[in-house]
Short mmCIF file of C-alpha atoms in Angstrom, two decimals:
data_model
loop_
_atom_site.label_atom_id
_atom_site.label_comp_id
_atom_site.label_asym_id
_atom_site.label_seq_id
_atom_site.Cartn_x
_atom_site.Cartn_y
_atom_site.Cartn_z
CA UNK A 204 38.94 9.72 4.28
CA UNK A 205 36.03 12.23 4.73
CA UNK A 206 35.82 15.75 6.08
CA UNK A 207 33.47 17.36 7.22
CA UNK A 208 32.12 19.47 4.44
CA UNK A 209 31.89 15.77 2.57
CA UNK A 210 29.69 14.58 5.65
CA UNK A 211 27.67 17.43 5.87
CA UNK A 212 26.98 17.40 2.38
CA UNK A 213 25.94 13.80 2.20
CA UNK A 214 23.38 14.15 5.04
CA UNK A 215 21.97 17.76 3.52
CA UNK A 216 20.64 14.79 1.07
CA UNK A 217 18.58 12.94 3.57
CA UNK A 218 14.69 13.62 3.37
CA UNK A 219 13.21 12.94 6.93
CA UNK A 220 9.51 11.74 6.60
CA UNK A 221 6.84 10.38 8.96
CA UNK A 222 5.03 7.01 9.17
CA UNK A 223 2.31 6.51 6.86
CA UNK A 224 3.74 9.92 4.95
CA UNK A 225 3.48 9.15 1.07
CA UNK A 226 6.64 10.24 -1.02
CA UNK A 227 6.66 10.94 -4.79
CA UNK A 228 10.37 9.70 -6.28
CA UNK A 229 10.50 11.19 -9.80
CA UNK A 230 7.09 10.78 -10.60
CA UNK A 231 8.23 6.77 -11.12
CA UNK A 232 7.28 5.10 -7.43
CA UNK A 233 5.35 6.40 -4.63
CA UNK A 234 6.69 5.12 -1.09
CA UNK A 235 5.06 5.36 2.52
CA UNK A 236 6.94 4.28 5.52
CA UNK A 237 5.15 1.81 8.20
CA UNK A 238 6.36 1.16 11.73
CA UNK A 239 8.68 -1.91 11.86
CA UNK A 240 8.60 -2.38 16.34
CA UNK A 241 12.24 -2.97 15.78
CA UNK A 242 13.63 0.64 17.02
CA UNK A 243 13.03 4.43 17.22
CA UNK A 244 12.58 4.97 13.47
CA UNK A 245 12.92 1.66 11.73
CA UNK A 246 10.38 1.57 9.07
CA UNK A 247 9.17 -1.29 6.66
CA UNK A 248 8.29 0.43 3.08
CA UNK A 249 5.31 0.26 0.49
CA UNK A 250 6.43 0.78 -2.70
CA UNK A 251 4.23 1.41 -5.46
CA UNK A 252 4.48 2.30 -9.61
CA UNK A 253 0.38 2.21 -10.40
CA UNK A 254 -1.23 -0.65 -10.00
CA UNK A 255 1.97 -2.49 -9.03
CA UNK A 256 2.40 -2.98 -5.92
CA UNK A 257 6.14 -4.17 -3.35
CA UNK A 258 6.03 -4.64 0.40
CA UNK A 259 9.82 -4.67 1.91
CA UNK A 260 10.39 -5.69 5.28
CA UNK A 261 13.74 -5.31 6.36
CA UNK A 262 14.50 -5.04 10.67
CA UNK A 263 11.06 -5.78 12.19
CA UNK A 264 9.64 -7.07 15.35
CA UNK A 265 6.77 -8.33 16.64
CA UNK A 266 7.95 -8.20 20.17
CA UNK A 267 6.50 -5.54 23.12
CA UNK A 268 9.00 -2.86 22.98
CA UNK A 269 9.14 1.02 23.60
CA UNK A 270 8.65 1.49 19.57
CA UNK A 271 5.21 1.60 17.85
CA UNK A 272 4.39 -1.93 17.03
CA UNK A 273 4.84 -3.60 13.76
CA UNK A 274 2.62 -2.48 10.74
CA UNK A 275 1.15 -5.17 9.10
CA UNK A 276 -1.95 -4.62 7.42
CA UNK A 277 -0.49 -1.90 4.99
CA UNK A 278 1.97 -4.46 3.39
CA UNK A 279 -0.92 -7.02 2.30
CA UNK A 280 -1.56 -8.01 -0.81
CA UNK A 281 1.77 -7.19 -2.43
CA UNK A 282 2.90 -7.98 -6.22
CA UNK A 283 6.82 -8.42 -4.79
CA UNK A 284 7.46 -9.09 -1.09
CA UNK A 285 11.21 -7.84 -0.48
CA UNK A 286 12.06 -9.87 2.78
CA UNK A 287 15.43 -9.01 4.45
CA UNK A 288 16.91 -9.03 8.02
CA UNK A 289 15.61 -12.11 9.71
CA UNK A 290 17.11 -12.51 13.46
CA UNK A 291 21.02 -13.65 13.33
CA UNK A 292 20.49 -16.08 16.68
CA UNK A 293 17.19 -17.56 15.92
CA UNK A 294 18.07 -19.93 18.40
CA UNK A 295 18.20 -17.46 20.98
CA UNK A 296 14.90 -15.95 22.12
CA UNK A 297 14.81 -12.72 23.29
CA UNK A 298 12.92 -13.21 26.76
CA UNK A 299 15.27 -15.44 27.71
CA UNK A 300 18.50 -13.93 27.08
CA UNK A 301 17.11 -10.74 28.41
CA UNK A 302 16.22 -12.66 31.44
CA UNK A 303 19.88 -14.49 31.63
CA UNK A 304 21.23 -11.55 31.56
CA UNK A 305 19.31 -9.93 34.17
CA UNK A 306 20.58 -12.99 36.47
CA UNK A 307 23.87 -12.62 35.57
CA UNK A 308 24.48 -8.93 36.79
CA UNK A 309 22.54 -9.53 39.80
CA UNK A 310 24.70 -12.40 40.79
CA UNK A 311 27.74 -10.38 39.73
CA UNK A 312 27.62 -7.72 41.55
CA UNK A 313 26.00 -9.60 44.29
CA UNK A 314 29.04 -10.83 44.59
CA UNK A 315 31.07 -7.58 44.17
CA UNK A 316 32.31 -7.74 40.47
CA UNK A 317 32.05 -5.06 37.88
CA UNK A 318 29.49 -5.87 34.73
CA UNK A 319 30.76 -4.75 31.05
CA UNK A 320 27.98 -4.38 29.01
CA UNK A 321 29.50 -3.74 24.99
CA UNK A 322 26.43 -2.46 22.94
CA UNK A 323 25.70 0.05 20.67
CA UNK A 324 23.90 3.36 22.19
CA UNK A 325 20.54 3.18 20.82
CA UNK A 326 17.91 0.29 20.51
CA UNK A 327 17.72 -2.32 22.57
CA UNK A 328 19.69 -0.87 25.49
CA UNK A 329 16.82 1.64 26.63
CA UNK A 330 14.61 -1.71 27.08
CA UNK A 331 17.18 -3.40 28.60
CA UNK A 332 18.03 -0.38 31.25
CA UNK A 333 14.33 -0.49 32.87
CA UNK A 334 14.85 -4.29 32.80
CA UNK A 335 17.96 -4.31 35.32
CA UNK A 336 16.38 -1.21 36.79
CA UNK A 337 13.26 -3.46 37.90
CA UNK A 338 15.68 -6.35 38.79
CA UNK A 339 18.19 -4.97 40.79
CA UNK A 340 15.36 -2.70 42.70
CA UNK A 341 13.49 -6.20 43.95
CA UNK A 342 16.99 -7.72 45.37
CA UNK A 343 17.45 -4.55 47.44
CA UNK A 344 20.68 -3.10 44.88
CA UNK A 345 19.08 0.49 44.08
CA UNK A 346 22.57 1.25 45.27
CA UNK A 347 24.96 0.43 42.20
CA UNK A 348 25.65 3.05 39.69
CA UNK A 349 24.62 2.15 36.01
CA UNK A 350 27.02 4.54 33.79
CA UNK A 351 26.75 4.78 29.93
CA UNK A 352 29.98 5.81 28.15
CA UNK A 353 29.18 6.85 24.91
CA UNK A 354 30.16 9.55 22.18
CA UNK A 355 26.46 10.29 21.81
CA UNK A 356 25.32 9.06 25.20
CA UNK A 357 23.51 12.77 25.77
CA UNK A 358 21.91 12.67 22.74
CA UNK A 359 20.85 9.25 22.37
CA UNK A 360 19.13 9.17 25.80
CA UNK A 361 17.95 12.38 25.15
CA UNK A 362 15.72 11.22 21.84
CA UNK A 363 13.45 9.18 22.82
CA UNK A 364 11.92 11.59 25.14
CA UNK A 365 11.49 14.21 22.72
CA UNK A 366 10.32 12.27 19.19
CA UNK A 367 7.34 10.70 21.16
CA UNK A 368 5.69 10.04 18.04
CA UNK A 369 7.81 6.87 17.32
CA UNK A 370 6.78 5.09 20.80
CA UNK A 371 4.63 2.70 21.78
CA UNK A 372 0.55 3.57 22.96
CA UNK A 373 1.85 3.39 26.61
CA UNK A 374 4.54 5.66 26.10
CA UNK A 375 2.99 8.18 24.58
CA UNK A 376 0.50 8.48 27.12
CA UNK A 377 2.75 9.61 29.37
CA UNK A 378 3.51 12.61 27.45
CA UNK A 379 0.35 14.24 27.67
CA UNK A 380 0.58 13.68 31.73
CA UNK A 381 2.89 15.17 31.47
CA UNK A 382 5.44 12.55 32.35
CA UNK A 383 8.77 11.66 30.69
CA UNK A 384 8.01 8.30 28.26
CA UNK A 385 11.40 6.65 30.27
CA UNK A 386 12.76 5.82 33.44
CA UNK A 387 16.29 6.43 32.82
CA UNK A 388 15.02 9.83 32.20
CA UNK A 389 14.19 10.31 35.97
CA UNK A 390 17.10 8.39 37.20
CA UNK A 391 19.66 10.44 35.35
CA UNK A 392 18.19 13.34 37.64
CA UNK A 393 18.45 11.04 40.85
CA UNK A 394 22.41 10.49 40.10
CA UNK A 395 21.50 6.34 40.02
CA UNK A 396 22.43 6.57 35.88
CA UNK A 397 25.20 8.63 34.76
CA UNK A 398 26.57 9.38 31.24
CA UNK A 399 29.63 9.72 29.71
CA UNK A 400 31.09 10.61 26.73
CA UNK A 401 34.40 8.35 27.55
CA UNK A 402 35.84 7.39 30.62
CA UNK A 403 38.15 10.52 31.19
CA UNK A 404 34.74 12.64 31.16
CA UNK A 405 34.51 12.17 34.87
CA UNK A 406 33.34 8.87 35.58
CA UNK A 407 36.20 8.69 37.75
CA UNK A 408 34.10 10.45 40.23
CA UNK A 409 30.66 8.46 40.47
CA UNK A 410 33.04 5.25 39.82
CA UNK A 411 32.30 2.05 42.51
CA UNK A 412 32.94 -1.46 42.66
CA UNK A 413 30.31 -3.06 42.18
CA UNK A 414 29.00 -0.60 39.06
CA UNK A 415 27.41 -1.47 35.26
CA UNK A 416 28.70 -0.12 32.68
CA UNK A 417 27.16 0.02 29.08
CA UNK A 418 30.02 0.89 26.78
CA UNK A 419 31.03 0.50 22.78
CA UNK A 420 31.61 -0.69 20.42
CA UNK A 421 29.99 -4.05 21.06
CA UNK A 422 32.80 -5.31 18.31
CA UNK A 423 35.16 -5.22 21.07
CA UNK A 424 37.71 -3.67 18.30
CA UNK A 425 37.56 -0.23 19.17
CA UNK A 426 35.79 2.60 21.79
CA UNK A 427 35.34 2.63 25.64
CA UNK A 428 34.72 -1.01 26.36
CA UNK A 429 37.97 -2.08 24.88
CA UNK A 430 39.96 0.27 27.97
CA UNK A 431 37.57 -1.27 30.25
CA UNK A 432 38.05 -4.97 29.31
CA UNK A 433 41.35 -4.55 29.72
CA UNK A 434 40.99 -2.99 33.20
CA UNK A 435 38.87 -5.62 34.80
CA UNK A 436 39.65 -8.65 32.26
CA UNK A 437 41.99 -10.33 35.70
CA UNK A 438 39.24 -10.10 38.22
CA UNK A 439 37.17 -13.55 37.88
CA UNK A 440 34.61 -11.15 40.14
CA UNK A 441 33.28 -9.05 36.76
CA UNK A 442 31.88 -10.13 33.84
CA UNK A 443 31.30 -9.16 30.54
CA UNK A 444 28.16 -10.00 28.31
CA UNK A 445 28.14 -9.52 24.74
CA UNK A 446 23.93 -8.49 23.92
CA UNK A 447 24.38 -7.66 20.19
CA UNK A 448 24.12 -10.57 17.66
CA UNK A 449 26.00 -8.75 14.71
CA UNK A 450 28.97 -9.90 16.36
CA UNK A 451 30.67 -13.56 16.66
CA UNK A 452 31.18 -14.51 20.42
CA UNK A 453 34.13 -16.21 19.89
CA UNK A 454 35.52 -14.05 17.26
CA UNK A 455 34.86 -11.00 19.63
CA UNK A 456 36.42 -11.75 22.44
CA UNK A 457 39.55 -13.89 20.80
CA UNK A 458 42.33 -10.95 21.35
CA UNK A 459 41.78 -10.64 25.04
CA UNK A 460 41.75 -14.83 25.78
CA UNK A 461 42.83 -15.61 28.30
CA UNK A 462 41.54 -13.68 30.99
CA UNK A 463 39.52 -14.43 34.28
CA UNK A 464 36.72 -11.96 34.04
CA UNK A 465 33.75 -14.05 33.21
CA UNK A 466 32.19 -13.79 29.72
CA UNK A 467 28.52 -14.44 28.56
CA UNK A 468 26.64 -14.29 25.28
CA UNK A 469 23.44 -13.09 25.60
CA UNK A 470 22.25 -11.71 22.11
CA UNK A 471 18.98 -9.87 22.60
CA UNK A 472 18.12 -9.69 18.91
CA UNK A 473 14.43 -8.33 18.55
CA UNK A 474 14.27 -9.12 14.90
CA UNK A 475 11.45 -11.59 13.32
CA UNK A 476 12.65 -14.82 12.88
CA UNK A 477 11.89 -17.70 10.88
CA UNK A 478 8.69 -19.31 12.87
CA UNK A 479 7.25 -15.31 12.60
CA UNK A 480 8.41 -14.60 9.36
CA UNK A 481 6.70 -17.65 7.49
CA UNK A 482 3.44 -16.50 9.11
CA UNK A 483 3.84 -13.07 7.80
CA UNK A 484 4.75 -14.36 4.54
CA UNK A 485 0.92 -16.24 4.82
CA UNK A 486 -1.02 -13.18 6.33
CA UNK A 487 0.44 -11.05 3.54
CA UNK A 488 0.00 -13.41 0.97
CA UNK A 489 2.52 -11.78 -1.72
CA UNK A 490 2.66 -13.01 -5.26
CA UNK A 491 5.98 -13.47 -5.02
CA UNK A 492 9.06 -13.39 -2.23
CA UNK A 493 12.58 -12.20 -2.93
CA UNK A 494 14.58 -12.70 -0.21
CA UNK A 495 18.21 -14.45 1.04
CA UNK A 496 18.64 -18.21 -0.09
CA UNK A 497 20.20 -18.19 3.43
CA UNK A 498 17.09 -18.17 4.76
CA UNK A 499 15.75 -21.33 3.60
CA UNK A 500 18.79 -23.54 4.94
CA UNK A 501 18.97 -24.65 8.35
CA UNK A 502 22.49 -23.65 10.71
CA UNK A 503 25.14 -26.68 10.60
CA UNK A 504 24.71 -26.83 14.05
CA UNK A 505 21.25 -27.85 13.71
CA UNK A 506 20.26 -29.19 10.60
CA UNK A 507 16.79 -30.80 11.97
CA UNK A 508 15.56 -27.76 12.94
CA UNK A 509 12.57 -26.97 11.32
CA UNK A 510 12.03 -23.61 12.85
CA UNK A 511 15.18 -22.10 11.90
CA UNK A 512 14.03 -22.20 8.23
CA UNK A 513 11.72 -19.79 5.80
CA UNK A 514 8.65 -22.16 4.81
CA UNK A 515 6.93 -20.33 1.80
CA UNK A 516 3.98 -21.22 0.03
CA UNK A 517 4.07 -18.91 -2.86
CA UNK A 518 6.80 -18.43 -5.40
CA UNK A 519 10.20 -17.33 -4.26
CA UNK A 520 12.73 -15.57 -5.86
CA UNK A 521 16.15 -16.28 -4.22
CA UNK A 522 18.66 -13.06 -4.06
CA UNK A 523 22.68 -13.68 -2.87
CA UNK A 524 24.77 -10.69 -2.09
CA UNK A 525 25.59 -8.31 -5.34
CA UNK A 526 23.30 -10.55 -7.37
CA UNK A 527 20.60 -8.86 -9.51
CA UNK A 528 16.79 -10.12 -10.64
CA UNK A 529 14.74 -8.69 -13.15
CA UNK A 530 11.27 -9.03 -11.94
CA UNK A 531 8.79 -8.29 -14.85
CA UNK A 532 5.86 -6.04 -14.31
CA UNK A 533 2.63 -6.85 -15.79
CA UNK A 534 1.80 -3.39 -17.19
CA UNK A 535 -2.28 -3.25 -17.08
CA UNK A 536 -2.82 -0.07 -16.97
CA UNK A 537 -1.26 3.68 -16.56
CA UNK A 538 -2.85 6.62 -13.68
CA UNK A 539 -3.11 9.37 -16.35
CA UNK A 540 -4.46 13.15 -15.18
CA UNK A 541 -7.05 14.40 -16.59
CA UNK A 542 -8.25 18.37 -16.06
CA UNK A 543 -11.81 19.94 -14.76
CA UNK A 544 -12.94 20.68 -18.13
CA UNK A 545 -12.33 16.90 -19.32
CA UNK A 546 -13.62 15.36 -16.45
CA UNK A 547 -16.55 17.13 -17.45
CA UNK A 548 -16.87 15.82 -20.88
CA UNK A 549 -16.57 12.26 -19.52
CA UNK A 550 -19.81 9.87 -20.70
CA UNK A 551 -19.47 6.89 -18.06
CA UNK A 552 -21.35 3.77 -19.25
CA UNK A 553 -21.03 0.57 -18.28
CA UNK A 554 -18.59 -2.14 -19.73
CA UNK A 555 -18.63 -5.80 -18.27
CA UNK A 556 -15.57 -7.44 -17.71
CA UNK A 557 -13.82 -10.50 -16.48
CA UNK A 558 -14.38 -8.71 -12.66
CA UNK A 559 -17.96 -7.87 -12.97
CA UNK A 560 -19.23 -4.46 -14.49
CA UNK A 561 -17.36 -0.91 -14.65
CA UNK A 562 -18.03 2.32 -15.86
CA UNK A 563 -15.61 3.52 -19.02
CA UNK A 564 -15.88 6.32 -21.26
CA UNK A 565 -13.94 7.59 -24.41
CA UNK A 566 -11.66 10.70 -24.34
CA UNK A 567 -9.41 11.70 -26.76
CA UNK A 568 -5.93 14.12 -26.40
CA UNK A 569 -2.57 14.29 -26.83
CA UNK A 570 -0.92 12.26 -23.82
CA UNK A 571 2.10 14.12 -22.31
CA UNK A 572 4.79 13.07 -19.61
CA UNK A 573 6.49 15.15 -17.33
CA UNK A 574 8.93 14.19 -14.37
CA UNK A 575 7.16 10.44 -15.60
CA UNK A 576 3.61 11.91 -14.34
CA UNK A 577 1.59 11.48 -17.51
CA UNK A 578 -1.37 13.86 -18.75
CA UNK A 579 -3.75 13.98 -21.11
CA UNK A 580 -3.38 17.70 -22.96
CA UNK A 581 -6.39 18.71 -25.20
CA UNK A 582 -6.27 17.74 -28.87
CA UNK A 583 -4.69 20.35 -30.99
CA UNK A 584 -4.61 19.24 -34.91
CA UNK A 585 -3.51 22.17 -35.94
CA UNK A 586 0.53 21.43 -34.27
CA UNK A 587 1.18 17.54 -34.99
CA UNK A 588 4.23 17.26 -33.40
CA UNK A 589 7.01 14.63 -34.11
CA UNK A 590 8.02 11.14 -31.94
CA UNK A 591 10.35 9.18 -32.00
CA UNK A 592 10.68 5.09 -32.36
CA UNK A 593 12.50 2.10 -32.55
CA UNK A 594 15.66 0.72 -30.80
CA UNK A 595 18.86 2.00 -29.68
CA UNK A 596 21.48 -1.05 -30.56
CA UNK A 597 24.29 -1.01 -27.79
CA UNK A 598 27.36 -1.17 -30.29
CA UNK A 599 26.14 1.48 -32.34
CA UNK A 600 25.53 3.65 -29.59
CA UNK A 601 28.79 3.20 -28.13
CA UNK A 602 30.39 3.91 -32.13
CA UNK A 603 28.79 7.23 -32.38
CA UNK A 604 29.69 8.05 -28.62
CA UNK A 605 33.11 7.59 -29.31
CA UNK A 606 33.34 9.37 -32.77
CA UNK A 607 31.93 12.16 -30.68
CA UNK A 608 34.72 11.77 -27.74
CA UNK A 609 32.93 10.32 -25.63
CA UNK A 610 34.34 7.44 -24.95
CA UNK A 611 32.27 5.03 -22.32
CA UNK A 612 34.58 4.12 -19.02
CA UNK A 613 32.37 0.91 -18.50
CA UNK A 614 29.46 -1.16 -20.23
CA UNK A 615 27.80 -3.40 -17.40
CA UNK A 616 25.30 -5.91 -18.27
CA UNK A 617 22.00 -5.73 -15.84
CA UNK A 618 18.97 -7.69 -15.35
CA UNK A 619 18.18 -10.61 -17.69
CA UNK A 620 20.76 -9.29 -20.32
CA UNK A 621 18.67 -6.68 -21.86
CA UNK A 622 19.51 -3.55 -19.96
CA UNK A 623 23.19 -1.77 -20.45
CA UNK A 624 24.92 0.50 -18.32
CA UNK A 625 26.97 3.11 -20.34
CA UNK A 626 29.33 5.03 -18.14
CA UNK A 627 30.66 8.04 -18.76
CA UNK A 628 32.72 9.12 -15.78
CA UNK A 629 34.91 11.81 -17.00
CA UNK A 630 31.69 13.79 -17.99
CA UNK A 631 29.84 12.22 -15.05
CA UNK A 632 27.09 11.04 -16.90
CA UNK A 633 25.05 7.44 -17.47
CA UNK A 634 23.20 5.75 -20.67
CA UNK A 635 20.86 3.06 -19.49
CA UNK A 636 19.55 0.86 -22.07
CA UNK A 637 16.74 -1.46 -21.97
CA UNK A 638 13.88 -2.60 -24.67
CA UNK A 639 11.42 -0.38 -23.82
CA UNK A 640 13.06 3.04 -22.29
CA UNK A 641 16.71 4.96 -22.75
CA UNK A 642 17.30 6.95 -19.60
CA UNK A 643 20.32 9.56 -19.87
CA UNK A 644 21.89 10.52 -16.04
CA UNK A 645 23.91 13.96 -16.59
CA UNK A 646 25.47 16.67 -14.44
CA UNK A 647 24.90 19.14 -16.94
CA UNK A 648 21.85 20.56 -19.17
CA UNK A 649 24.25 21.20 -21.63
CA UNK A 650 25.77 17.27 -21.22
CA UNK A 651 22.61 15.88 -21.10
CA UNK A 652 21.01 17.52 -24.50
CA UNK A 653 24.18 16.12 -26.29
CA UNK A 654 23.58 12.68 -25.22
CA UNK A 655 19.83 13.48 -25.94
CA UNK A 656 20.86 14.66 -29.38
CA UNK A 657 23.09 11.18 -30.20
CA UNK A 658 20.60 8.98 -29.03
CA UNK A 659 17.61 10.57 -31.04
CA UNK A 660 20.26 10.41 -33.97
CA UNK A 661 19.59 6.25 -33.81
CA UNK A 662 16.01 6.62 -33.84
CA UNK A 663 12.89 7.35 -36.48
CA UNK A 664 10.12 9.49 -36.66
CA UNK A 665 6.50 9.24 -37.42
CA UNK A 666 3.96 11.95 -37.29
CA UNK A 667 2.26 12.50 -33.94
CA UNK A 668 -1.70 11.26 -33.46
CA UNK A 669 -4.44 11.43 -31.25
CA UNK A 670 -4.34 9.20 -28.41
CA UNK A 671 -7.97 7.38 -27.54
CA UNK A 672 -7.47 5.68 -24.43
CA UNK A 673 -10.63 4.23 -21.67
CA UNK A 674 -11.01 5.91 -18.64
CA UNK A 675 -11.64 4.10 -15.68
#
């Protein structure tokens, strides 16, 4: 479906930034990116537009892990709190499972079987290697091979040593030693870990019963793991243990039923869950949560659970799949620059308010907007300019659009009922309406001052003015 050009192309796109790194989007939000604990890289955001203020969690943890622990502080006092990605197997808890499944590949190959281990190749799996590594090292079983087969095994073992910046305290440490951050780092060099990128890449040749194997794709539907399954799937000796919780256990494993190779389900899902995330949702104290209506219904399975369900305290704003909420933002006030020369002209006196006393002064100018950064230019009566007023009506619009051949491809409805899409995908352009603001999307400058040019045809005009506004 997609070459390689299209791939490249997409990913020239991506902006890479660093925890706590503010980024300017259009002049319209600024957005820094906190540590989540989850994995190398996963980030919860702060989202701001002025005063106004949204916090959005999505995969977080607050367990010990080899990431930098969870921001939290940061995200506190939030207009909107954007709450997404709760654990999938709240009733599993991650200690445990990674515990059970520590005692299952000891007593497996103990016993001489082959362990299948179908995960994905980054996250938990680089806790979960010093785990067994621990394990199998106190019942005297140094000896069996661990081998990851993996497109991107090289590369995603290869990571975590070099972006040390995403790692926990401990970790890091151990760079400035200097000492690599991980163990399977070290045992890669010793021959006890090997990597693959498939199974015909020579794993022939470290290959021994008993061995581990870490393979993909955890869905069981496609990769390594699937060859392998079938392989060992009539031994009852091996076994296979499902870790990732995206994935049903029955639902996985259905096409290869029956077989006599053992199978376990062990998710290891290092996600918040609900217990955790009701806390954060009182340490943060947000004026309002938008989140899954999923969350605040216990599983069928256990419908007197307590713990498997959001509590909230503050107003919630439930949000299904595809739906849309228009969340209205008190507009108190606008960050306006100002230059040396009026900063200097400033006469700050004090002005009590409903918060206690601050200092204001007068200024007057012409206020300007560019790339939605707003400025206050020096007064110039000499050039009153022109501005335009009033509202675009939807029908109309779409008249004169048409009479110009233009014809919209699609009107879509958003928020509350007062904002319209207008597509125009031959010309690959967008009209978005809504009460206050008519935003015009275009590929062209010579596309976009034609739409600019129809909509200014619906408007009036009044003679520009000074603007007197208080500076704070």
């Amino acid at each position: 479906v997609y070459n390689k050009d299209v791939i490249d192309t997409c990913f020239a796109k991506i902006t890479p930034v660093r925890y706590n790194e503010q980024v300017d989007l259009f002049g319209l939000v600024d957005c820094v990116p906190l540590p989540a604990g989850h994995s190398i890289g996963s980030a919860n955001w702060v989202i701001k537009a002025g005063d106004y203020k949204i916090s959005y969690i999505s995969s977080s943890s607050k367990l010990t892990n080899h990431t930098l622990p969870m921001e939290v502080i940061s995200l506190a006092n939030p207009d909107v709190l954007l709450l997404s990605n709760l654990s999938l197997n709240p009733m599993y808890f991650p200690d445990n499972t990674l515990s059970e499944v520590c005692n299952v590949v000891t007593s497996t190959v103990k016993a001489g079987g082959n362990v299948l281990i179908p995960c994905h190749s980054t996250g938990v799996i680089l806790d979960l290697i010093e785990w067994l590594i621990q394990n199998l090292n106190k019942n005297s079983l140094s000896d069996v091979p661990i081998i990851i087969v993996s497109p991107v095994a090289d590369a995603a073992l290869a990571h975590p040593d070099i972006y040390g910046e995403w790692l926990n305290d401990a970790k890091q440490a151990k760079l400035y030693i200097p000492e690599l951050p991980f163990q399977h780092s070290q045992l890669i060099k010793s021959k006890r870990i090997h990597h693959f990128s498939n199974v015909a890449d020579g794993m022939r040749e470290v290959y021994k019963t008993p061995c581990i194997v870490f393979a993909g794709h955890p869905s069981l539907r496609c990769g390594d793991a699937v060859l392998l399954l079938e392989k060992w799937r009539d031994d009852n000796h091996n076994a296979a243990i499902l870790i990732e919780s995206e994935f049903s256990f029955p639902t996985t494993l259905a096409p290869f039923l029956p077989m006599a190779m053992r199978s376990y389900f062990c998710p290891i899902d290092p996600s918040i869950n609900y217990t955790q995330a009701s806390k954060l949702i009182k340490d943060i104290r947000p004026k309002t949560v938008v989140t899954s209506p999923t969350y605040f219904r216990a599983p069928v399975s256990h419908p007197n659970r307590s713990d498997l369900v959001l509590v909230s305290d503050v107003q919630v704003v439930e949000l299904g799949v595809g739906e849309t909420v228009n969340l209205q933002q008190p507009q108190t006030s606008i960050n306006v620059e100002l230059s040396l020369e009026q900063l200097d002209q400033l006469n700050m006196q004090p002005l009590k308010t409903n918060e206690g006393y601050q200092l204001v002064s007068h200024i007057s100018g012409i206020l300007k907007a560019r790339d939605n950064k707003p400025s206050l230019g020096p007064p110039n009566s000499n050039s009153p300019g022109s501005v335009m007023y009033g509202e675009v009506e939807l029908q109309e619009l779409i008249s004169v659009l048409t009479s110009k051949g233009l014809t919209p491809n699609k009107v879509e409805t958003l928020g509350a009922g007062d904002h319209f899409l207008i597509s125009l995908s031959d010309h690959n352009s967008t009209i978005t309406l809504s009460p206050n603001v008519t935003s015009i999307t275009a590929h062209s400058g010579k596309m976009r001052h034609t739409l600019q040019s129809i909509v200014s045809s619906l408007l009036r005009f009044f003679v520009k003015c000074f603007i007197w506004f208080l500076a704070f």
